[in-house]
């Protein structure tokens, strides 16, 4: 049952990331294939970069045709029904945050399987969760969103740290993944809900300087 | 003889991609080494990304010095004789379209050799044909051209689909590569000739919305 | 003793590259994690791209936690003491140029170990020295600095060529690395000191054309 739930979250995450790619691409008025490509890259970019850095190649989506098909279907629906989907921002945001949590945990666990240092595993989790969006923003000629003050990468990094803290305690190992996924989700969700941002480093513009 | 012809098209494609890199870089007024680097990346970028994703490393141009030398020579000539070359836009465009077709087929065939799904092979063909130009545009801080309404990636994708349709029929296998190359070439060529573009998704700006 | 010296230069280079990432990121007013990510990428980006292209994976900084820790510490210090560090531009510039030389030689030697052609080794040296900065500039949505007329990649390329010229002579092999490192350093240092730039290709704007 837990397996089914994780599988479902994986798929929902893939779908929402794909949809976020479609909307970002349409804002820049790309053509239909441009939109599909951006959608695809947003969805699989983070995992791809992780696997390239690890040398775990060919990247997984090449062997597993299911993921590309899910993305293609999601992107097509998002283009066709964009006027309807826009009314479900709240739902999409929840799926997106769940996906962020799921992909972060996926990256951390892959790092552990490769026998890497906890610090590096946190980096891999963050790459898996965030870098699809980073590559999307680069391709669209925006400064990557996650580098702005909104709490996004922060949620992945904090989630990763909590993963290894819990790992060292007597916390039941079989609930580690779901717990950390929900931690990342909650941080991201609460940050947006209550408009939390990182401390501003640049106040000295007017003051101290 | 067919081998010789394909080799020739490979070289012509490499040369025109390198030249297109030079002109794009000069538009942004880069220095001479910047131009050479952009030229190089435009020419080998697509194949490099494909090989990285496949894990077929080190990338081919590292072992085979011929390709880098051809690019270096083409780029140097393009810089020196830029005022003359600009009068051969039509010729360059034909070579560029031939190169696009050739690189697309190269990518598809590599995917088949790696035992990948036809859909993924089409993706690899498109990456090989188009992503040199995408990386060039990113480095030059432009939104990648191929994401605009001009038919470019579209030609690769259609060519790839036709490849696998013909593959399933009794079409002679030894002519598959040349045929699809010419299909990609023709789509691209006719699209530019008759100013064909993809349907505009954004008309609702004034209308429906 | 030479080993210790090279180790020291490696660390100083890593630190200054990390600091340069921090300052570039702060100019674009990124948040704290954005700054850390850019700092990290500036420092290890060149070597990472080289190793990905070579297929020497997982990339080195994943196994060796020392480098990430040095970068994290440098970046944190740079953020905290940014008002003080800004007064040490000259020192930072010297370290940066030394790092450029060191990383260039590192890339060349890795190419040699992989049995690659001298021309490709020079390319690998240039990638190792320069592409951390290139990726930094792309992420920050700037046209990469090294493509501008300042002599930067030029120093790496010239250094690489001199490496192989000396390699063919009776020059003592054990001093080759330090010598070329100093050559790259000197070219870069003198170019900035005396404001040397590459010849301008674009004068024809007003004149000849």
PDB file of C-alpha atoms in Angstrom, chain C:
ATOM      1  CA  UNK C   1      57.185  20.365  -0.993  1.00  0.00           C
ATOM      2  CA  UNK C   2      56.024  20.940  -4.581  1.00  0.00           C
ATOM      3  CA  UNK C   3      53.041  18.721  -3.805  1.00  0.00           C
ATOM      4  CA  UNK C   4      52.166  20.884  -0.818  1.00  0.00           C
ATOM      5  CA  UNK C   5      52.436  24.014  -2.917  1.00  0.00           C
ATOM      6  CA  UNK C   6      50.131  22.630  -5.619  1.00  0.00           C
ATOM      7  CA  UNK C   7      47.652  21.495  -2.964  1.00  0.00           C
ATOM      8  CA  UNK C   8      47.684  25.003  -1.502  1.00  0.00           C
ATOM      9  CA  UNK C   9      47.068  26.585  -4.905  1.00  0.00           C
ATOM     10  CA  UNK C  10      44.230  24.121  -5.531  1.00  0.00           C
ATOM     11  CA  UNK C  11      42.589  25.215  -2.273  1.00  0.00           C
ATOM     12  CA  UNK C  12      43.218  28.932  -2.881  1.00  0.00           C
ATOM     13  CA  UNK C  13      41.797  28.581  -6.391  1.00  0.00           C
ATOM     14  CA  UNK C  14      38.705  26.786  -5.097  1.00  0.00           C
ATOM     15  CA  UNK C  15      38.206  29.484  -2.460  1.00  0.00           C
ATOM     16  CA  UNK C  16      38.554  32.430  -4.818  1.00  0.00           C
ATOM     17  CA  UNK C  17      36.309  30.866  -7.431  1.00  0.00           C
ATOM     18  CA  UNK C  18      33.722  30.293  -4.688  1.00  0.00           C
ATOM     19  CA  UNK C  19      34.027  33.915  -3.553  1.00  0.00           C
ATOM     20  CA  UNK C  20      33.683  35.207  -7.105  1.00  0.00           C
ATOM     21  CA  UNK C  21      30.468  33.208  -7.332  1.00  0.00           C
ATOM     22  CA  UNK C  22      29.158  34.814  -4.140  1.00  0.00           C
ATOM     23  CA  UNK C  23      29.813  38.336  -5.374  1.00  0.00           C
ATOM     24  CA  UNK C  24      28.307  37.681  -8.812  1.00  0.00           C
ATOM     25  CA  UNK C  25      25.204  36.172  -7.200  1.00  0.00           C
ATOM     26  CA  UNK C  26      24.815  39.062  -4.742  1.00  0.00           C
ATOM     27  CA  UNK C  27      24.944  41.543  -7.594  1.00  0.00           C
ATOM     28  CA  UNK C  28      21.765  39.893  -8.868  1.00  0.00           C
ATOM     29  CA  UNK C  29      20.322  39.976  -5.329  1.00  0.00           C
ATOM     30  CA  UNK C  30      19.807  36.226  -5.028  1.00  0.00           C
ATOM     31  CA  UNK C  31      18.707  34.688  -1.745  1.00  0.00           C
ATOM     32  CA  UNK C  32      21.170  32.919   0.540  1.00  0.00           C
ATOM     33  CA  UNK C  33      20.737  29.436  -0.934  1.00  0.00           C
ATOM     34  CA  UNK C  34      20.889  30.851  -4.431  1.00  0.00           C
ATOM     35  CA  UNK C  35      24.219  32.431  -3.520  1.00  0.00           C
ATOM     36  CA  UNK C  36      25.541  29.160  -2.085  1.00  0.00           C
ATOM     37  CA  UNK C  37      24.482  27.220  -5.179  1.00  0.00           C
ATOM     38  CA  UNK C  38      26.079  29.733  -7.553  1.00  0.00           C
ATOM     39  CA  UNK C  39      29.217  29.769  -5.430  1.00  0.00           C
ATOM     40  CA  UNK C  40      29.409  25.990  -5.534  1.00  0.00           C
ATOM     41  CA  UNK C  41      28.812  25.818  -9.276  1.00  0.00           C
ATOM     42  CA  UNK C  42      31.406  28.508 -10.035  1.00  0.00           C
ATOM     43  CA  UNK C  43      33.969  26.576  -8.063  1.00  0.00           C
ATOM     44  CA  UNK C  44      33.378  23.035  -9.310  1.00  0.00           C
ATOM     45  CA  UNK C  45      31.550  23.668 -12.603  1.00  0.00           C
ATOM     46  CA  UNK C  46      34.560  23.520 -14.906  1.00  0.00           C
ATOM     47  CA  UNK C  47      35.943  20.285 -13.490  1.00  0.00           C
ATOM     48  CA  UNK C  48      32.456  18.777 -13.420  1.00  0.00           C
ATOM     49  CA  UNK C  49      31.800  19.505 -17.098  1.00  0.00           C
ATOM     50  CA  UNK C  50      35.224  18.076 -17.977  1.00  0.00           C
ATOM     51  CA  UNK C  51      34.558  14.870 -16.049  1.00  0.00           C
ATOM     52  CA  UNK C  52      31.076  14.479 -17.524  1.00  0.00           C
ATOM     53  CA  UNK C  53      32.479  14.814 -21.062  1.00  0.00           C
ATOM     54  CA  UNK C  54      35.231  12.328 -20.227  1.00  0.00           C
ATOM     55  CA  UNK C  55      32.799   9.949 -18.533  1.00  0.00           C
ATOM     56  CA  UNK C  56      34.936   9.995 -15.371  1.00  0.00           C
ATOM     57  CA  UNK C  57      31.896   9.623 -13.090  1.00  0.00           C
ATOM     58  CA  UNK C  58      30.640  10.038 -10.402  1.00  0.00           C
ATOM     59  CA  UNK C  59      32.233  13.490 -10.455  1.00  0.00           C
ATOM     60  CA  UNK C  60      35.084  13.873  -7.974  1.00  0.00           C
ATOM     61  CA  UNK C  61      33.473  16.308  -5.506  1.00  0.00           C
ATOM     62  CA  UNK C  62      30.859  13.681  -4.679  1.00  0.00           C
ATOM     63  CA  UNK C  63      33.380  11.274  -3.236  1.00  0.00           C
ATOM     64  CA  UNK C  64      35.637  13.913  -1.725  1.00  0.00           C
ATOM     65  CA  UNK C  65      33.683  15.886   0.860  1.00  0.00           C
ATOM     66  CA  UNK C  66      36.634  18.230   1.496  1.00  0.00           C
ATOM     67  CA  UNK C  67      36.051  20.405  -1.568  1.00  0.00           C
ATOM     68  CA  UNK C  68      32.334  21.045  -0.874  1.00  0.00           C
ATOM     69  CA  UNK C  69      33.190  21.939   2.736  1.00  0.00           C
ATOM     70  CA  UNK C  70      35.888  24.401   1.647  1.00  0.00           C
ATOM     71  CA  UNK C  71      33.421  26.015  -0.739  1.00  0.00           C
ATOM     72  CA  UNK C  72      30.680  26.171   1.886  1.00  0.00           C
ATOM     73  CA  UNK C  73      33.032  27.772   4.398  1.00  0.00           C
ATOM     74  CA  UNK C  74      34.417  30.264   1.843  1.00  0.00           C
ATOM     75  CA  UNK C  75      30.981  31.248   0.651  1.00  0.00           C
ATOM     76  CA  UNK C  76      29.663  31.707   4.179  1.00  0.00           C
ATOM     77  CA  UNK C  77      32.648  33.887   5.091  1.00  0.00           C
ATOM     78  CA  UNK C  78      32.259  35.869   1.877  1.00  0.00           C
ATOM     79  CA  UNK C  79      28.605  36.575   2.662  1.00  0.00           C
ATOM     80  CA  UNK C  80      29.280  37.523   6.299  1.00  0.00           C
ATOM     81  CA  UNK C  81      32.363  39.630   5.671  1.00  0.00           C
ATOM     82  CA  UNK C  82      31.462  40.998   2.261  1.00  0.00           C
ATOM     83  CA  UNK C  83      32.166  44.592   3.269  1.00  0.00           C
ATOM     84  CA  UNK C  84      35.669  43.689   4.402  1.00  0.00           C
ATOM     85  CA  UNK C  85      36.500  41.306   1.566  1.00  0.00           C
ATOM     86  CA  UNK C  86      35.639  43.948  -0.996  1.00  0.00           C
ATOM     87  CA  UNK C  87      38.779  45.781   0.091  1.00  0.00           C
ATOM     88  CA  UNK C  88      40.920  42.840  -0.947  1.00  0.00           C
ATOM     89  CA  UNK C  89      40.046  42.862  -4.646  1.00  0.00           C
ATOM     90  CA  UNK C  90      43.712  42.829  -5.578  1.00  0.00           C
ATOM     91  CA  UNK C  91      44.493  39.764  -3.439  1.00  0.00           C
ATOM     92  CA  UNK C  92      41.414  37.957  -4.707  1.00  0.00           C
ATOM     93  CA  UNK C  93      42.399  38.738  -8.276  1.00  0.00           C
ATOM     94  CA  UNK C  94      45.847  37.212  -7.749  1.00  0.00           C
ATOM     95  CA  UNK C  95      44.367  34.049  -6.206  1.00  0.00           C
ATOM     96  CA  UNK C  96      41.817  33.865  -9.013  1.00  0.00           C
ATOM     97  CA  UNK C  97      44.538  34.057 -11.651  1.00  0.00           C
ATOM     98  CA  UNK C  98      46.614  31.446  -9.823  1.00  0.00           C
ATOM     99  CA  UNK C  99      43.523  29.214  -9.634  1.00  0.00           C
ATOM    100  CA  UNK C 100      42.929  29.718 -13.354  1.00  0.00           C
ATOM    101  CA  UNK C 101      46.458  28.534 -14.065  1.00  0.00           C
ATOM    102  CA  UNK C 102      46.202  25.596 -11.703  1.00  0.00           C
ATOM    103  CA  UNK C 103      42.862  24.363 -13.015  1.00  0.00           C
ATOM    104  CA  UNK C 104      44.070  24.704 -16.600  1.00  0.00           C
ATOM    105  CA  UNK C 105      47.075  22.487 -15.911  1.00  0.00           C
ATOM    106  CA  UNK C 106      44.830  20.012 -14.033  1.00  0.00           C
ATOM    107  CA  UNK C 107      42.581  19.700 -17.074  1.00  0.00           C
ATOM    108  CA  UNK C 108      45.502  19.263 -19.485  1.00  0.00           C
ATOM    109  CA  UNK C 109      47.056  16.533 -17.355  1.00  0.00           C
ATOM    110  CA  UNK C 110      43.762  14.698 -17.055  1.00  0.00           C
ATOM    111  CA  UNK C 111      43.459  14.739 -20.846  1.00  0.00           C
ATOM    112  CA  UNK C 112      46.964  13.297 -21.144  1.00  0.00           C
ATOM    113  CA  UNK C 113      46.103  10.539 -18.633  1.00  0.00           C
ATOM    114  CA  UNK C 114      43.102   9.681 -20.812  1.00  0.00           C
ATOM    115  CA  UNK C 115      45.423   9.390 -23.820  1.00  0.00           C
ATOM    116  CA  UNK C 116      43.852  12.276 -25.719  1.00  0.00           C
ATOM    117  CA  UNK C 117      45.244  14.400 -28.515  1.00  0.00           C
ATOM    118  CA  UNK C 118      47.145  17.576 -27.399  1.00  0.00           C
ATOM    119  CA  UNK C 119      44.531  19.820 -29.010  1.00  0.00           C
ATOM    120  CA  UNK C 120      41.767  18.164 -27.002  1.00  0.00           C
ATOM    121  CA  UNK C 121      43.900  18.407 -23.847  1.00  0.00           C
ATOM    122  CA  UNK C 122      44.105  22.169 -24.350  1.00  0.00           C
ATOM    123  CA  UNK C 123      40.304  22.230 -24.728  1.00  0.00           C
ATOM    124  CA  UNK C 124      39.948  20.248 -21.484  1.00  0.00           C
ATOM    125  CA  UNK C 125      42.304  22.636 -19.700  1.00  0.00           C
ATOM    126  CA  UNK C 126      40.282  25.608 -20.902  1.00  0.00           C
ATOM    127  CA  UNK C 127      37.006  23.952 -19.853  1.00  0.00           C
ATOM    128  CA  UNK C 128      38.391  23.200 -16.398  1.00  0.00           C
ATOM    129  CA  UNK C 129      39.672  26.743 -15.936  1.00  0.00           C
ATOM    130  CA  UNK C 130      36.845  28.726 -17.469  1.00  0.00           C
ATOM    131  CA  UNK C 131      33.533  26.893 -17.523  1.00  0.00           C
ATOM    132  CA  UNK C 132      32.683  27.266 -13.864  1.00  0.00           C
ATOM    133  CA  UNK C 133      32.484  30.975 -14.614  1.00  0.00           C
ATOM    134  CA  UNK C 134      30.575  30.347 -17.831  1.00  0.00           C
ATOM    135  CA  UNK C 135      27.880  28.302 -16.068  1.00  0.00           C
ATOM    136  CA  UNK C 136      27.733  30.953 -13.313  1.00  0.00           C
ATOM    137  CA  UNK C 137      27.092  33.647 -15.910  1.00  0.00           C
ATOM    138  CA  UNK C 138      24.428  31.576 -17.691  1.00  0.00           C
ATOM    139  CA  UNK C 139      22.587  30.921 -14.424  1.00  0.00           C
ATOM    140  CA  UNK C 140      22.698  34.631 -13.635  1.00  0.00           C
ATOM    141  CA  UNK C 141      21.410  35.429 -17.094  1.00  0.00           C
ATOM    142  CA  UNK C 142      24.540  37.261 -18.248  1.00  0.00           C
ATOM    143  CA  UNK C 143      26.420  36.658 -21.460  1.00  0.00           C
ATOM    144  CA  UNK C 144      29.483  34.760 -20.212  1.00  0.00           C
ATOM    145  CA  UNK C 145      32.241  37.224 -19.338  1.00  0.00           C
ATOM    146  CA  UNK C 146      34.996  35.128 -20.899  1.00  0.00           C
ATOM    147  CA  UNK C 147      33.432  35.595 -24.305  1.00  0.00           C
ATOM    148  CA  UNK C 148      34.061  39.318 -24.010  1.00  0.00           C
ATOM    149  CA  UNK C 149      37.293  40.925 -25.087  1.00  0.00           C
ATOM    150  CA  UNK C 150      39.057  40.510 -21.746  1.00  0.00           C
ATOM    151  CA  UNK C 151      41.867  37.974 -21.914  1.00  0.00           C
ATOM    152  CA  UNK C 152      40.700  34.985 -19.903  1.00  0.00           C
ATOM    153  CA  UNK C 153      40.105  31.876 -22.002  1.00  0.00           C
ATOM    154  CA  UNK C 154      42.977  33.184 -24.114  1.00  0.00           C
ATOM    155  CA  UNK C 155      45.344  32.721 -21.174  1.00  0.00           C
ATOM    156  CA  UNK C 156      44.247  29.077 -20.792  1.00  0.00           C
ATOM    157  CA  UNK C 157      44.577  28.347 -24.484  1.00  0.00           C
ATOM    158  CA  UNK C 158      48.026  29.964 -24.762  1.00  0.00           C
ATOM    159  CA  UNK C 159      49.132  28.172 -21.601  1.00  0.00           C
ATOM    160  CA  UNK C 160      47.964  24.875 -23.045  1.00  0.00           C
ATOM    161  CA  UNK C 161      49.852  25.410 -26.279  1.00  0.00           C
ATOM    162  CA  UNK C 162      53.023  26.298 -24.369  1.00  0.00           C
ATOM    163  CA  UNK C 163      52.572  23.141 -22.273  1.00  0.00           C
ATOM    164  CA  UNK C 164      52.837  20.949 -25.341  1.00  0.00           C
ATOM    165  CA  UNK C 165      55.658  22.957 -26.911  1.00  0.00           C
ATOM    166  CA  UNK C 166      57.706  22.557 -23.723  1.00  0.00           C
ATOM    167  CA  UNK C 167      56.640  18.911 -23.521  1.00  0.00           C
ATOM    168  CA  UNK C 168      58.367  18.257 -26.857  1.00  0.00           C
ATOM    169  CA  UNK C 169      61.582  19.972 -25.793  1.00  0.00           C
ATOM    170  CA  UNK C 170      64.075  18.869 -23.169  1.00  0.00           C
ATOM    171  CA  UNK C 171      62.322  21.044 -20.591  1.00  0.00           C
ATOM    172  CA  UNK C 172      62.357  19.184 -17.219  1.00  0.00           C
ATOM    173  CA  UNK C 173      59.012  17.353 -16.989  1.00  0.00           C
ATOM    174  CA  UNK C 174      58.757  17.820 -13.227  1.00  0.00           C
ATOM    175  CA  UNK C 175      58.568  21.601 -13.635  1.00  0.00           C
ATOM    176  CA  UNK C 176      56.159  21.589 -16.534  1.00  0.00           C
ATOM    177  CA  UNK C 177      53.019  21.985 -14.419  1.00  0.00           C
ATOM    178  CA  UNK C 178      54.288  24.812 -12.229  1.00  0.00           C
ATOM    179  CA  UNK C 179      55.769  26.625 -15.235  1.00  0.00           C
ATOM    180  CA  UNK C 180      52.583  26.527 -17.293  1.00  0.00           C
ATOM    181  CA  UNK C 181      50.543  27.504 -14.258  1.00  0.00           C
ATOM    182  CA  UNK C 182      52.705  30.577 -13.885  1.00  0.00           C
ATOM    183  CA  UNK C 183      52.475  31.295 -17.618  1.00  0.00           C
ATOM    184  CA  UNK C 184      48.661  31.316 -17.480  1.00  0.00           C
ATOM    185  CA  UNK C 185      48.800  33.393 -14.307  1.00  0.00           C
ATOM    186  CA  UNK C 186      51.208  35.891 -15.885  1.00  0.00           C
ATOM    187  CA  UNK C 187      49.226  36.292 -19.100  1.00  0.00           C
ATOM    188  CA  UNK C 188      46.025  36.892 -17.159  1.00  0.00           C
ATOM    189  CA  UNK C 189      47.747  39.151 -14.636  1.00  0.00           C
ATOM    190  CA  UNK C 190      49.569  41.286 -17.198  1.00  0.00           C
ATOM    191  CA  UNK C 191      46.501  41.517 -19.415  1.00  0.00           C
ATOM    192  CA  UNK C 192      44.468  43.049 -16.597  1.00  0.00           C
ATOM    193  CA  UNK C 193      47.373  45.134 -15.292  1.00  0.00           C
ATOM    194  CA  UNK C 194      48.085  46.725 -18.654  1.00  0.00           C
ATOM    195  CA  UNK C 195      44.509  46.583 -19.848  1.00  0.00           C
ATOM    196  CA  UNK C 196      45.358  44.339 -22.784  1.00  0.00           C
ATOM    197  CA  UNK C 197      42.412  43.156 -24.845  1.00  0.00           C
ATOM    198  CA  UNK C 198      41.974  40.999 -27.899  1.00  0.00           C
ATOM    199  CA  UNK C 199      41.910  42.795 -31.240  1.00  0.00           C
ATOM    200  CA  UNK C 200      38.474  44.240 -31.943  1.00  0.00           C
ATOM    201  CA  UNK C 201      36.800  42.449 -34.841  1.00  0.00           C
ATOM    202  CA  UNK C 202      34.030  44.951 -35.130  1.00  0.00           C
ATOM    203  CA  UNK C 203      35.693  48.225 -36.130  1.00  0.00           C
ATOM    204  CA  UNK C 204      34.236  47.851 -39.592  1.00  0.00           C
ATOM    205  CA  UNK C 205      30.966  49.122 -38.134  1.00  0.00           C
ATOM    206  CA  UNK C 206      31.992  52.677 -38.845  1.00  0.00           C
ATOM    207  CA  UNK C 207      34.864  52.200 -41.287  1.00  0.00           C
ATOM    208  CA  UNK C 208      35.252  49.715 -44.070  1.00  0.00           C
ATOM    209  CA  UNK C 209      31.702  48.552 -44.390  1.00  0.00           C
TER     210      UNK C 209
END
